[in-house]
Coordinates of C-alpha atoms in Angstrom, one line a residue:
X20 CA -47.0 -27.0 -20.3
X21 CA -47.5 -23.7 -18.6
X22 CA -46.3 -25.1 -15.3
X23 CA -43.3 -26.6 -16.9
X24 CA -42.5 -23.3 -18.7
X25 CA -42.9 -21.4 -15.4
X26 CA -40.5 -23.9 -13.7
X27 CA -37.9 -23.4 -16.4
X28 CA -38.2 -19.6 -16.1
X29 CA -37.8 -19.9 -12.3
X30 CA -34.8 -22.2 -12.6
X31 CA -33.2 -19.8 -15.1
X32 CA -33.7 -16.9 -12.8
X33 CA -32.1 -18.8 -9.9
X34 CA -29.1 -19.7 -12.1
X35 CA -28.7 -16.1 -13.2
X36 CA -28.8 -14.9 -9.6
X37 CA -26.2 -17.4 -8.6
X38 CA -24.0 -16.4 -11.5
X39 CA -24.2 -12.7 -10.4
X40 CA -23.7 -13.5 -6.7
X41 CA -20.8 -11.6 -5.3
X42 CA -17.8 -13.3 -3.8
X43 CA -16.7 -11.7 -0.5
X44 CA -13.2 -10.3 -0.6
X45 CA -11.6 -9.3 2.7
X46 CA -8.8 -6.7 2.3
X47 CA -6.2 -6.5 5.0
X48 CA -4.6 -3.1 5.6
X49 CA -2.8 -0.8 8.1
X50 CA -5.0 2.3 8.4
X51 CA -2.5 4.9 9.5
X52 CA -0.7 5.7 6.3
X53 CA -2.3 8.6 4.5
X54 CA -2.8 9.3 1.6
X55 CA -2.9 5.5 1.0
X56 CA -5.2 4.5 3.8
X57 CA -6.4 6.3 7.0
X58 CA -9.5 7.1 8.9
X59 CA -11.2 10.5 8.7
X60 CA -12.8 12.5 11.5
X61 CA -16.0 10.4 11.2
X62 CA -14.0 7.2 11.5
X63 CA -14.4 6.1 7.9
X64 CA -11.6 4.6 5.9
X65 CA -10.4 6.8 3.1
X66 CA -7.4 7.2 0.7
X67 CA -6.0 5.9 -2.5
X68 CA -5.9 2.2 -1.7
X69 CA -9.5 2.4 -0.3
X70 CA -10.9 3.9 -3.5
X71 CA -8.7 1.6 -5.6
X72 CA -10.0 -1.4 -3.6
X73 CA -13.6 -0.4 -4.1
X74 CA -13.1 0.1 -7.8
X75 CA -11.6 -3.3 -8.2
X76 CA -14.5 -4.8 -6.2
X77 CA -16.9 -3.1 -8.6
X78 CA -15.4 -4.3 -11.8
X79 CA -14.6 -7.8 -10.3
X80 CA -18.0 -8.2 -8.7
X81 CA -16.7 -8.6 -5.2
X82 CA -18.3 -7.7 -1.9
X83 CA -15.5 -6.0 -0.1
X84 CA -14.7 -6.1 3.6
X85 CA -11.8 -4.4 5.5
X86 CA -9.7 -5.9 8.2
X87 CA -7.1 -3.8 10.0
X88 CA -3.6 -4.8 11.2
X89 CA -0.2 -3.3 11.9
X90 CA 1.9 -3.2 8.7
X91 CA 4.5 -5.7 10.0
X92 CA 1.7 -8.2 10.9
X93 CA -0.1 -8.1 7.6
X94 CA 1.8 -11.1 6.0
X95 CA 1.3 -13.4 9.1
X96 CA -2.3 -12.4 9.3
X97 CA -2.8 -13.2 5.6
X98 CA -1.2 -16.6 6.1
X99 CA -3.5 -17.2 9.1
X100 CA -6.5 -16.5 6.8
X101 CA -7.7 -13.5 8.7
X102 CA -8.3 -11.8 5.3
X103 CA -7.9 -12.7 1.6
X104 CA -5.6 -10.0 0.2
X105 CA -3.2 -7.3 1.5
X106 CA -4.3 -3.9 0.1
X107 CA -1.9 -1.6 2.0
X108 CA 0.7 0.0 -0.4
X109 CA 2.8 -3.1 -0.2
X110 CA 5.6 -3.3 -2.7
X111 CA 6.3 -6.5 -4.6
X112 CA 9.7 -7.7 -3.6
X113 CA 11.7 -11.0 -4.0
X114 CA 11.9 -11.2 -0.2
X115 CA 8.2 -11.0 0.3
X116 CA 7.5 -13.3 -2.6
X117 CA 9.2 -16.1 -0.6
X118 CA 6.3 -16.0 1.8
X119 CA 3.3 -14.8 -0.2
X120 CA 2.2 -14.4 -3.8
X121 CA 1.2 -11.1 -5.5
X122 CA -1.1 -9.8 -8.1
X123 CA 0.3 -8.0 -11.1
X124 CA 1.8 -4.6 -10.2
X125 CA -0.9 -1.9 -9.9
X126 CA 1.1 1.3 -9.3
X127 CA 4.6 2.4 -8.2
X128 CA 5.7 5.2 -5.8
X129 CA 9.3 6.4 -5.3
X130 CA 11.0 6.3 -1.9
X131 CA 12.6 9.5 -0.6
X132 CA 14.4 10.9 2.4
X133 CA 12.7 13.7 4.4
X134 CA 14.8 15.9 6.7
X135 CA 15.1 19.4 8.0
X136 CA 15.7 21.9 5.3
X137 CA 18.5 23.6 7.2
X138 CA 20.4 20.3 7.4
X139 CA 20.6 19.8 3.7
X140 CA 20.9 16.1 4.0
X141 CA 21.4 13.6 1.1
X142 CA 20.1 10.0 0.9
X143 CA 23.6 8.5 1.1
X144 CA 25.4 6.6 3.8
X145 CA 28.2 9.1 3.8
X146 CA 25.9 12.1 4.3
X147 CA 23.8 10.3 7.0
X148 CA 26.7 8.8 9.0
X149 CA 26.0 9.5 12.7
X150 CA 22.3 10.4 12.0
X151 CA 19.2 8.6 13.3
X152 CA 16.7 7.8 10.5
X153 CA 13.2 6.6 11.3
X154 CA 11.3 4.0 9.1
X155 CA 8.1 2.1 9.2
X156 CA 8.6 -1.4 10.7
X157 CA 8.3 -4.1 8.1
X158 CA 8.6 -1.7 5.1
X159 CA 10.9 -1.9 2.1
X160 CA 12.3 1.5 3.4
X161 CA 13.4 -0.2 6.5
X162 CA 15.1 -3.0 4.5
X163 CA 16.8 -0.4 2.2
X164 CA 18.1 1.7 5.1
X165 CA 19.4 -1.3 7.0
X166 CA 21.1 -2.7 3.9
X167 CA 22.7 0.5 2.6
X168 CA 23.0 2.9 5.5
X169 CA 23.1 1.0 8.9
X170 CA 26.4 -0.8 8.2
X171 CA 28.0 2.6 7.4
X172 CA 27.3 4.1 10.8
X173 CA 23.7 5.3 10.3
X174 CA 21.2 4.5 13.1
X175 CA 18.0 3.1 11.7
X176 CA 15.0 3.1 14.1
X177 CA 11.8 1.2 13.1
X178 CA 8.3 2.2 14.3
X179 CA 5.0 0.4 13.9
X180 CA 3.3 3.7 13.0
X181 CA 4.8 6.2 10.5
X182 CA 3.0 9.0 12.4
X183 CA 5.2 8.2 15.4
X184 CA 8.2 8.8 13.1
X185 CA 7.0 12.2 12.2
X186 CA 6.3 13.1 15.8
X187 CA 9.9 12.1 16.8
X188 CA 11.3 14.1 13.9
X189 CA 9.5 17.2 15.1
X190 CA 10.7 16.5 18.7
X191 CA 14.3 16.3 17.5
X192 CA 14.7 12.6 18.3
X193 CA 15.2 11.7 14.7
X194 CA 17.1 13.4 11.9
X195 CA 14.9 12.1 9.1
X196 CA 12.8 9.4 7.6
X197 CA 12.9 7.3 4.5
X198 CA 9.3 7.0 3.2
X199 CA 7.2 6.6 0.1
X200 CA 7.2 10.1 -1.4
X201 CA 3.4 10.4 -1.7
X202 CA 2.9 9.4 2.0
X203 CA 5.6 11.8 3.1
X204 CA 4.1 14.7 1.2
X205 CA 0.5 14.2 2.2
X206 CA 1.0 12.7 5.7
X207 CA 3.7 15.2 6.9
X208 CA 5.1 17.9 4.6
X209 CA 1.6 19.3 3.7
X210 CA 0.7 19.6 7.4
X211 CA 1.6 22.3 9.9
X212 CA 4.0 19.9 11.7
X213 CA 6.0 19.5 8.5
X214 CA 7.0 23.2 8.4
X215 CA 10.8 23.4 8.0
X216 CA 11.1 19.9 6.6
X217 CA 11.5 18.9 2.9
X218 CA 12.5 16.0 0.7
X219 CA 16.3 15.6 0.6
X220 CA 17.9 14.7 -2.7
X221 CA 16.6 12.3 -5.3
X222 CA 14.6 9.0 -4.8
X223 CA 16.7 6.0 -3.7
X224 CA 17.1 3.1 -6.1
X225 CA 17.5 -0.6 -5.6
X226 CA 15.0 -2.7 -7.5
X227 CA 16.0 -5.9 -5.6
X228 CA 14.8 -4.2 -2.3
X229 CA 12.3 -1.7 -3.5
X230 CA 10.6 -4.0 -6.0
X231 CA 8.7 -3.5 -9.2
X232 CA 5.6 -1.8 -7.9
X233 CA 2.7 -2.2 -5.5
X234 CA 0.2 -5.0 -5.8
X235 CA -2.1 -7.0 -3.6
X236 CA -0.5 -9.7 -1.4
X237 CA -2.1 -13.2 -1.7
X238 CA -1.7 -16.5 0.1
X239 CA 0.7 -18.9 -1.7
X240 CA -1.2 -21.0 -4.4
X241 CA -4.4 -18.9 -4.4
X242 CA -4.5 -19.1 -8.2
X243 CA -8.2 -18.5 -8.6
X244 CA -8.2 -15.2 -6.6
X245 CA -5.0 -14.1 -8.3
X246 CA -6.6 -14.6 -11.8
X247 CA -9.8 -12.8 -10.8
X248 CA -7.9 -9.8 -9.2
X249 CA -5.4 -9.6 -12.1
X250 CA -8.3 -9.3 -14.5
X251 CA -10.0 -6.6 -12.4
X252 CA -6.7 -4.7 -12.0
X253 CA -6.2 -4.7 -15.8
X254 CA -9.6 -3.2 -16.2
X255 CA -9.1 -0.3 -13.7
X256 CA -5.7 0.4 -15.3
X257 CA -7.1 0.4 -18.9
X258 CA -10.2 2.4 -18.1
X259 CA -8.2 5.2 -16.5
X260 CA -9.3 4.7 -12.9
X261 CA -5.7 4.3 -11.5
X262 CA -4.5 7.4 -13.3
X263 CA -7.5 9.4 -12.0
X264 CA -7.0 8.3 -8.5
X265 CA -3.2 9.1 -8.8
X266 CA -4.0 12.6 -10.0
X267 CA -6.3 13.1 -7.0
X268 CA -4.1 11.7 -4.3
X269 CA -0.5 12.0 -5.7
X270 CA -0.6 15.1 -8.0
X271 CA 2.6 15.3 -10.1
X272 CA 3.8 11.8 -9.4
X273 CA 4.1 9.2 -12.2
X274 CA 2.7 6.0 -10.7
X275 CA 3.1 3.8 -13.7
X276 CA 4.1 0.3 -12.6
X277 CA 6.7 -1.8 -14.3
X278 CA 4.9 -4.8 -15.8

């Protein structure tokens, strides 16, 4: 009887351990887009999406890994199973939803134009006619600029790295950039190279292009992972984690997503 009881206890412990076993979750990201994701002086990943990803792993009982890619290659890499979910400030749009699925929206950031303060630009085709505007390749800002501005005589130049856009603005090769406001503030305006530049006008609007908010990109039909991540996202929204991270990385910006 004692041996049988010991066997049952052992089996129960094994079953409990298996139930608590963590599922590996590989995040794909483009790591040159502060304050969402970047590498610090020690080479460690940091930023809003990094801390958000870790929080979701904690509440969802995932073992997180990180895989880097250029932003425009994230969707093909996801489809090629190089990672399991895109966690890289990717907005949920109808165009992207043709290729991949998304979790529920987690947060939302407005897109704004940055230019020289002395130029007093406005984010309209008429005001930008003859100007050269830089955008991140594969971004919704590129899609918006090419839809609304390029046909009206605005040159839209796409870059694989947003930091290259800022460098060319400082060098005078670009007149401005359309970027997510939080990224533009932290990644450029708050730095010495951003002196003399500022946001120009109000955020641009086009829900069809700019989407309903930012979520994690998933492979088509990955219903199990979507269910697990949606549940974890709801938890970090309800327990205040998303709001706390927003206050830390995007002070003054309402990041509430449209559900």
